[in-house]
C-alpha positions as YAML, in Angstrom:
chain: A
units: angstrom
residues:
- id: 1
  name: MET
  ca: [174.45, -56.43, 134.95]
- id: 2
  name: PRO
  ca: [170.77, -57.78, 135.15]
- id: 3
  name: ASN
  ca: [169.13, -59.23, 132.00]
- id: 4
  name: LYS
  ca: [165.61, -55.98, 131.31]
- id: 5
  name: GLU
  ca: [162.23, -57.93, 130.59]
- id: 6
  name: VAL
  ca: [160.69, -58.43, 127.79]
- id: 7
  name: GLU
  ca: [157.01, -58.19, 126.63]
- id: 8
  name: VAL
  ca: [155.11, -57.48, 123.54]
- id: 9
  name: GLU
  ca: [152.39, -55.53, 125.05]
- id: 10
  name: VAL
  ca: [149.34, -56.86, 123.81]
- id: 11
  name: PRO
  ca: [146.30, -54.39, 124.27]
- id: 12
  name: ARG
  ca: [144.16, -56.17, 126.85]
- id: 13
  name: ASP
  ca: [140.38, -56.29, 125.64]
- id: 14
  name: SER
  ca: [138.05, -55.94, 128.67]
- id: 15
  name: GLY
  ca: [134.97, -56.30, 126.22]
- id: 16
  name: ALA
  ca: [136.15, -59.83, 125.42]
- id: 17
  name: VAL
  ca: [137.26, -60.73, 129.00]
- id: 18
  name: ARG
  ca: [133.10, -59.75, 130.01]
- id: 19
  name: GLU
  ca: [131.25, -62.08, 127.10]
- id: 20
  name: PHE
  ca: [133.47, -65.13, 128.08]
- id: 21
  name: PHE
  ca: [132.57, -65.18, 131.43]
- id: 22
  name: ASP
  ca: [128.65, -63.68, 130.93]
- id: 23
  name: GLN
  ca: [127.77, -67.60, 129.37]
- id: 24
  name: TRP
  ca: [128.59, -67.83, 133.07]
- id: 25
  name: SER
  ca: [127.06, -71.53, 132.82]
- id: 26
  name: VAL
  ca: [129.90, -72.44, 131.24]
- id: 27
  name: TYR
  ca: [132.27, -71.19, 134.17]
- id: 28
  name: CYS
  ca: [130.57, -72.31, 136.59]
- id: 29
  name: ARG
  ca: [130.90, -76.04, 135.16]
- id: 30
  name: ILE
  ca: [134.85, -75.93, 135.04]
- id: 31
  name: VAL
  ca: [134.78, -73.88, 138.74]
- id: 32
  name: ASP
  ca: [132.58, -77.18, 139.78]
- id: 33
  name: ASN
  ca: [134.77, -80.18, 138.18]
- id: 34
  name: ASP
  ca: [137.86, -78.73, 139.83]
- id: 35
  name: TYR
  ca: [139.35, -77.87, 136.73]
- id: 36
  name: LEU
  ca: [141.20, -74.52, 138.27]
- id: 37
  name: TYR
  ca: [141.60, -76.43, 141.82]
- id: 38
  name: HIS
  ca: [138.93, -73.98, 143.61]
- id: 39
  name: ARG
  ca: [138.69, -77.11, 145.93]
- id: 40
  name: SER
  ca: [142.35, -77.17, 147.53]
- id: 41
  name: VAL
  ca: [142.77, -73.30, 146.85]
- id: 42
  name: ARG
  ca: [138.81, -72.88, 149.30]
- id: 43
  name: GLU
  ca: [140.19, -75.16, 152.25]
- id: 44
  name: ILE
  ca: [144.07, -73.10, 152.70]
- id: 45
  name: PHE
  ca: [142.54, -70.32, 152.21]
- id: 46
  name: ALA
  ca: [139.94, -70.98, 154.69]
- id: 47
  name: GLY
  ca: [142.03, -72.22, 156.77]
- id: 48
  name: TRP
  ca: [144.49, -69.17, 156.18]
- id: 49
  name: LEU
  ca: [140.90, -66.81, 157.32]
- id: 50
  name: GLY
  ca: [141.08, -68.48, 160.37]
- id: 51
  name: ARG
  ca: [144.87, -67.96, 161.55]
- id: 52
  name: PHE
  ca: [145.08, -64.16, 160.60]
- id: 53
  name: GLY
  ca: [143.47, -63.17, 164.10]
- id: 54
  name: ARG
  ca: [141.24, -59.99, 164.00]
- id: 55
  name: PRO
  ca: [137.72, -59.24, 162.00]
- id: 56
  name: PHE
  ca: [138.50, -57.86, 159.05]
- id: 57
  name: SER
  ca: [136.91, -55.90, 155.71]
- id: 58
  name: PHE
  ca: [136.93, -58.39, 152.33]
- id: 59
  name: LEU
  ca: [137.63, -57.02, 149.05]
- id: 60
  name: ASP
  ca: [136.94, -58.84, 146.12]
- id: 61
  name: LEU
  ca: [138.20, -58.12, 142.75]
- id: 62
  name: GLY
  ca: [136.76, -59.84, 140.34]
- id: 63
  name: CYS
  ca: [134.27, -61.59, 142.62]
- id: 64
  name: GLY
  ca: [132.35, -63.27, 139.74]
- id: 65
  name: ASP
  ca: [129.29, -64.90, 141.35]
- id: 66
  name: ALA
  ca: [131.04, -64.62, 145.00]
- id: 67
  name: LYS
  ca: [130.08, -68.88, 145.00]
- id: 68
  name: PHE
  ca: [133.17, -69.19, 146.20]
- id: 69
  name: SER
  ca: [134.48, -66.57, 148.57]
- id: 70
  name: SER
  ca: [130.84, -66.24, 149.75]
- id: 71
  name: SER
  ca: [131.50, -70.25, 151.20]
- id: 72
  name: LEU
  ca: [135.08, -69.33, 151.61]
- id: 73
  name: LEU
  ca: [133.71, -66.01, 154.27]
- id: 74
  name: SER
  ca: [130.43, -68.46, 155.76]
- id: 75
  name: GLY
  ca: [131.00, -68.90, 159.56]
- id: 76
  name: LYS
  ca: [134.52, -66.24, 159.67]
- id: 77
  name: SER
  ca: [135.13, -63.30, 161.09]
- id: 78
  name: VAL
  ca: [133.75, -61.31, 158.44]
- id: 79
  name: ILE
  ca: [132.76, -57.83, 158.78]
- id: 80
  name: SER
  ca: [131.83, -55.78, 155.67]
- id: 81
  name: TYR
  ca: [131.85, -57.57, 151.62]
- id: 82
  name: THR
  ca: [132.47, -55.35, 148.72]
- id: 83
  name: GLY
  ca: [132.95, -57.66, 144.95]
- id: 84
  name: ILE
  ca: [133.82, -55.70, 141.89]
- id: 85
  name: ASP
  ca: [133.29, -58.04, 138.74]
- id: 86
  name: LEU
  ca: [133.23, -56.45, 135.13]
- id: 87
  name: SER
  ca: [129.93, -59.21, 133.94]
- id: 88
  name: PRO
  ca: [126.52, -57.91, 135.38]
- id: 89
  name: VAL
  ca: [125.00, -61.18, 134.00]
- id: 90
  name: ALA
  ca: [127.76, -62.71, 137.21]
- id: 91
  name: LEU
  ca: [126.89, -59.75, 139.39]
- id: 92
  name: GLY
  ca: [123.62, -61.44, 140.38]
- id: 93
  name: LEU
  ca: [124.18, -63.69, 140.43]
- id: 94
  name: ALA
  ca: [126.56, -62.76, 143.12]
- id: 95
  name: GLU
  ca: [123.64, -60.25, 144.52]
- id: 96
  name: LYS
  ca: [122.13, -63.15, 146.00]
- id: 97
  name: ASN
  ca: [125.11, -65.28, 147.10]
- id: 98
  name: THR
  ca: [126.62, -63.02, 149.61]
- id: 99
  name: ARG
  ca: [123.10, -61.90, 151.34]
- id: 100
  name: GLU
  ca: [123.41, -65.36, 153.13]
- id: 101
  name: LEU
  ca: [126.22, -63.29, 154.79]
- id: 102
  name: GLY
  ca: [124.90, -61.07, 157.05]
- id: 103
  name: VAL
  ca: [127.60, -58.26, 156.82]
- id: 104
  name: PRO
  ca: [126.94, -54.81, 154.65]
- id: 105
  name: CYS
  ca: [127.62, -56.10, 151.01]
- id: 106
  name: SER
  ca: [129.28, -54.06, 147.68]
- id: 107
  name: LEU
  ca: [128.79, -54.83, 144.65]
- id: 108
  name: GLN
  ca: [129.67, -53.54, 141.26]
- id: 109
  name: ALA
  ca: [129.81, -53.84, 138.15]
- id: 110
  name: GLY
  ca: [133.26, -52.26, 136.24]
- id: 111
  name: ASP
  ca: [136.36, -52.27, 135.70]
- id: 112
  name: PHE
  ca: [138.51, -53.60, 139.10]
- id: 113
  name: VAL
  ca: [141.69, -51.35, 137.53]
- id: 114
  name: VAL
  ca: [139.04, -48.41, 137.14]
- id: 115
  name: SER
  ca: [137.60, -48.99, 140.31]
- id: 116
  name: LEU
  ca: [139.90, -49.66, 142.83]
- id: 117
  name: PRO
  ca: [140.98, -45.58, 143.43]
- id: 118
  name: SER
  ca: [137.27, -44.58, 143.71]
- id: 119
  name: LEU
  ca: [136.43, -46.76, 146.26]
- id: 120
  name: PRO
  ca: [136.42, -45.58, 150.22]
- id: 121
  name: GLY
  ca: [138.36, -46.26, 152.95]
- id: 122
  name: ASP
  ca: [141.38, -49.52, 152.77]
- id: 123
  name: TYR
  ca: [140.21, -53.26, 153.44]
- id: 124
  name: ASP
  ca: [142.01, -55.84, 155.66]
- id: 125
  name: ILE
  ca: [142.11, -58.17, 152.86]
- id: 126
  name: ILE
  ca: [142.50, -57.49, 148.86]
- id: 127
  name: TYR
  ca: [141.68, -60.90, 147.01]
- id: 128
  name: ILE
  ca: [142.65, -61.39, 143.00]
- id: 129
  name: GLY
  ca: [140.97, -64.29, 142.25]
- id: 130
  name: LEU
  ca: [142.00, -65.61, 138.13]
- id: 131
  name: SER
  ca: [141.94, -61.61, 136.99]
- id: 132
  name: LEU
  ca: [145.54, -60.50, 137.84]
- id: 133
  name: HIS
  ca: [146.65, -61.73, 134.99]
- id: 134
  name: HIS
  ca: [143.73, -60.04, 132.47]
- id: 135
  name: LEU
  ca: [146.32, -57.13, 132.88]
- id: 136
  name: ARG
  ca: [149.65, -56.30, 130.53]
- id: 137
  name: ARG
  ca: [152.76, -56.33, 132.14]
- id: 138
  name: GLN
  ca: [152.52, -52.74, 133.00]
- id: 139
  name: GLU
  ca: [149.36, -52.64, 134.40]
- id: 140
  name: LYS
  ca: [149.77, -55.64, 137.08]
- id: 141
  name: GLU
  ca: [153.24, -52.96, 138.19]
- id: 142
  name: PHE
  ca: [150.75, -49.51, 138.29]
- id: 143
  name: PHE
  ca: [148.62, -51.52, 139.76]
- id: 144
  name: PHE
  ca: [149.81, -53.25, 142.67]
- id: 145
  name: GLY
  ca: [151.06, -49.62, 143.97]
- id: 146
  name: GLN
  ca: [147.36, -49.11, 143.99]
- id: 147
  name: LEU
  ca: [146.02, -52.35, 146.03]
- id: 148
  name: HIS
  ca: [148.63, -51.34, 148.22]
- id: 149
  name: GLY
  ca: [147.18, -47.98, 149.17]
- id: 150
  name: LYS
  ca: [143.65, -49.47, 149.29]
- id: 151
  name: LEU
  ca: [145.29, -52.47, 152.20]
- id: 152
  name: ALA
  ca: [144.58, -51.53, 155.62]
- id: 153
  name: PRO
  ca: [147.21, -51.01, 158.35]
- id: 154
  name: GLY
  ca: [148.24, -55.77, 159.22]
- id: 155
  name: GLY
  ca: [146.72, -56.42, 155.98]
- id: 156
  name: ALA
  ca: [147.34, -58.87, 153.35]
- id: 157
  name: LEU
  ca: [147.42, -58.98, 149.31]
- id: 158
  name: ILE
  ca: [145.87, -62.77, 148.28]
- id: 159
  name: VAL
  ca: [146.66, -63.64, 144.82]
- id: 160
  name: PHE
  ca: [145.52, -66.92, 143.08]
- id: 161
  name: ASP
  ca: [146.80, -66.55, 139.80]
- id: 162
  name: PRO
  ca: [148.27, -68.67, 136.72]
- id: 163
  name: VAL
  ca: [151.17, -68.01, 136.78]
- id: 164
  name: LEU
  ca: [154.91, -69.58, 134.46]
- id: 165
  name: THR
  ca: [157.54, -71.50, 135.36]
- id: 166
  name: PRO
  ca: [160.70, -70.24, 136.05]
- id: 167
  name: GLY
  ca: [161.91, -69.37, 132.58]
- id: 168
  name: GLU
  ca: [158.90, -70.51, 130.76]
- id: 169
  name: SER
  ca: [156.93, -68.29, 128.03]
- id: 170
  name: ARG
  ca: [153.39, -67.53, 127.87]
- id: 171
  name: GLU
  ca: [153.87, -68.98, 124.46]
- id: 172
  name: ALA
  ca: [155.21, -72.21, 125.90]
- id: 173
  name: TYR
  ca: [152.09, -71.92, 128.84]
- id: 174
  name: MET
  ca: [149.50, -71.46, 126.37]
- id: 175
  name: GLY
  ca: [150.72, -74.65, 124.67]
- id: 176
  name: ARG
  ca: [151.08, -77.21, 127.97]
- id: 177
  name: TRP
  ca: [147.56, -75.49, 129.11]
- id: 178
  name: VAL
  ca: [145.49, -76.26, 125.80]
- id: 179
  name: ASP
  ca: [146.72, -79.54, 125.74]
- id: 180
  name: HIS
  ca: [145.60, -80.77, 129.25]
- id: 181
  name: ALA
  ca: [142.12, -78.35, 128.91]
- id: 182
  name: GLU
  ca: [141.74, -80.98, 126.05]
- id: 183
  name: TRP
  ca: [142.60, -83.59, 127.46]
- id: 184
  name: ALA
  ca: [141.01, -83.51, 131.11]
- id: 185
  name: TRP
  ca: [137.17, -81.16, 131.09]
- id: 186
  name: LYS
  ca: [135.33, -84.03, 129.77]
- id: 187
  name: ALA
  ca: [132.35, -82.43, 130.98]
- id: 188
  name: LEU
  ca: [132.59, -79.75, 128.89]
- id: 189
  name: THR
  ca: [131.56, -79.74, 125.15]
- id: 190
  name: MET
  ca: [134.28, -79.62, 121.90]
- id: 191
  name: GLU
  ca: [132.92, -76.63, 121.60]
- id: 192
  name: GLU
  ca: [132.85, -75.35, 125.18]
- id: 193
  name: VAL
  ca: [136.42, -76.45, 125.75]
- id: 194
  name: GLU
  ca: [137.76, -74.25, 122.13]
- id: 195
  name: GLY
  ca: [135.47, -71.57, 123.94]
- id: 196
  name: ALA
  ca: [137.97, -72.21, 126.72]
- id: 197
  name: VAL
  ca: [140.55, -71.76, 124.57]
- id: 198
  name: GLU
  ca: [140.20, -69.03, 122.35]
- id: 199
  name: HIS
  ca: [139.78, -67.10, 125.99]
- id: 200
  name: VAL
  ca: [143.01, -67.87, 127.32]
- id: 201
  name: THR
  ca: [145.48, -67.81, 124.57]
- id: 202
  name: SER
  ca: [143.50, -64.33, 124.02]
- id: 203
  name: SER
  ca: [143.05, -62.13, 126.90]
- id: 204
  name: ASP
  ca: [145.36, -64.03, 129.67]
- id: 205
  name: PHE
  ca: [149.38, -62.84, 130.55]
- id: 206
  name: PRO
  ca: [150.51, -64.91, 133.37]
- id: 207
  name: GLU
  ca: [153.96, -64.17, 134.94]
- id: 208
  name: GLU
  ca: [156.47, -66.24, 136.99]
- id: 209
  name: ILE
  ca: [156.40, -65.68, 140.59]
- id: 210
  name: SER
  ca: [159.68, -63.54, 140.73]
- id: 211
  name: THR
  ca: [158.09, -61.20, 137.83]
- id: 212
  name: LEU
  ca: [155.02, -60.83, 140.74]
- id: 213
  name: ASN
  ca: [157.33, -60.01, 143.74]
- id: 214
  name: ARG
  ca: [159.77, -57.60, 142.08]
- id: 215
  name: MET
  ca: [156.39, -56.12, 141.49]
- id: 216
  name: ALA
  ca: [154.89, -55.71, 144.74]
- id: 217
  name: VAL
  ca: [158.35, -54.96, 147.13]
- id: 218
  name: ARG
  ca: [158.50, -52.20, 144.11]
- id: 219
  name: SER
  ca: [154.88, -50.74, 145.30]
- id: 220
  name: GLY
  ca: [156.17, -51.85, 149.06]
- id: 221
  name: PHE
  ca: [154.70, -55.41, 149.76]
- id: 222
  name: HIS
  ca: [157.57, -58.04, 150.89]
- id: 223
  name: PRO
  ca: [158.08, -60.86, 148.69]
- id: 224
  name: SER
  ca: [155.10, -63.81, 148.24]
- id: 225
  name: ARG
  ca: [154.31, -66.97, 150.71]
- id: 226
  name: ILE
  ca: [152.94, -69.40, 148.15]
- id: 227
  name: LEU
  ca: [150.39, -71.26, 149.74]
- id: 228
  name: PHE
  ca: [149.52, -73.21, 147.11]
- id: 229
  name: GLU
  ca: [150.23, -74.30, 144.09]
- id: 230
  name: ASP
  ca: [148.72, -76.46, 141.33]
- id: 231
  name: ARG
  ca: [150.67, -80.46, 140.81]
- id: 232
  name: THR
  ca: [150.36, -79.40, 136.41]
- id: 233
  name: ASP
  ca: [151.63, -75.79, 137.34]
- id: 234
  name: PHE
  ca: [149.47, -73.37, 136.05]
- id: 235
  name: TYR
  ca: [148.23, -72.08, 139.34]
- id: 236
  name: ALA
  ca: [149.53, -70.88, 142.89]
- id: 237
  name: LEU
  ca: [148.19, -68.54, 145.66]
- id: 238
  name: MET
  ca: [149.84, -65.89, 147.25]
- id: 239
  name: GLU
  ca: [150.33, -63.50, 149.90]
- id: 240
  name: PHE
  ca: [151.64, -60.49, 149.61]
- id: 241
  name: ARG
  ca: [152.39, -57.53, 153.59]
- id: 242
  name: ALA
  ca: [152.77, -54.57, 153.26]
...
């Protein structure tokens, strides 16, 4: 008899997530110093996009300031861009960053779980960057079904997210993540690191890749193809095909 996964559900506080990311200058320095491995992800993702094989519409869930996606999509065969994020501060920057794409762009403020069903049509590429883990497990399971319904035939869901190592608990992950951030994030002040730690330990709920695969398969996806895993085993870039 298969083991039943048990998790104590903690209510997701989207307001707390929005409050943290409204302090956008701190998050930008985290990204600019590559503490979350955006450089490697951008390089690998850009190569993947170059092999996609056709012009594509791009849905960016948890888009932030869209700086990452705008640089990623520059020069690619993108025909439209749609971004959703909780932070009005980030979206104000996203409006500027997406102008240079030269394609129709739509930006929406709100919770992408709530907003996704109301979006018109479907999308060739759906990207969730460092945002899926803000959902509780039951929300993730439901959300994979919504994502499958919004993916165009032949399209792909790309997820960049923190992941647990096999058999690792959330508490163990948080312990080693906090140790790493406090040791390695030298470009931030002690108070800024403490703020990031508070956000991660209260709002992040990473899963094992095998757990995400089970959720995806139940919703009609194939198991993920791993495009990238960082050297510290904190993050993974995953491709899900319907």
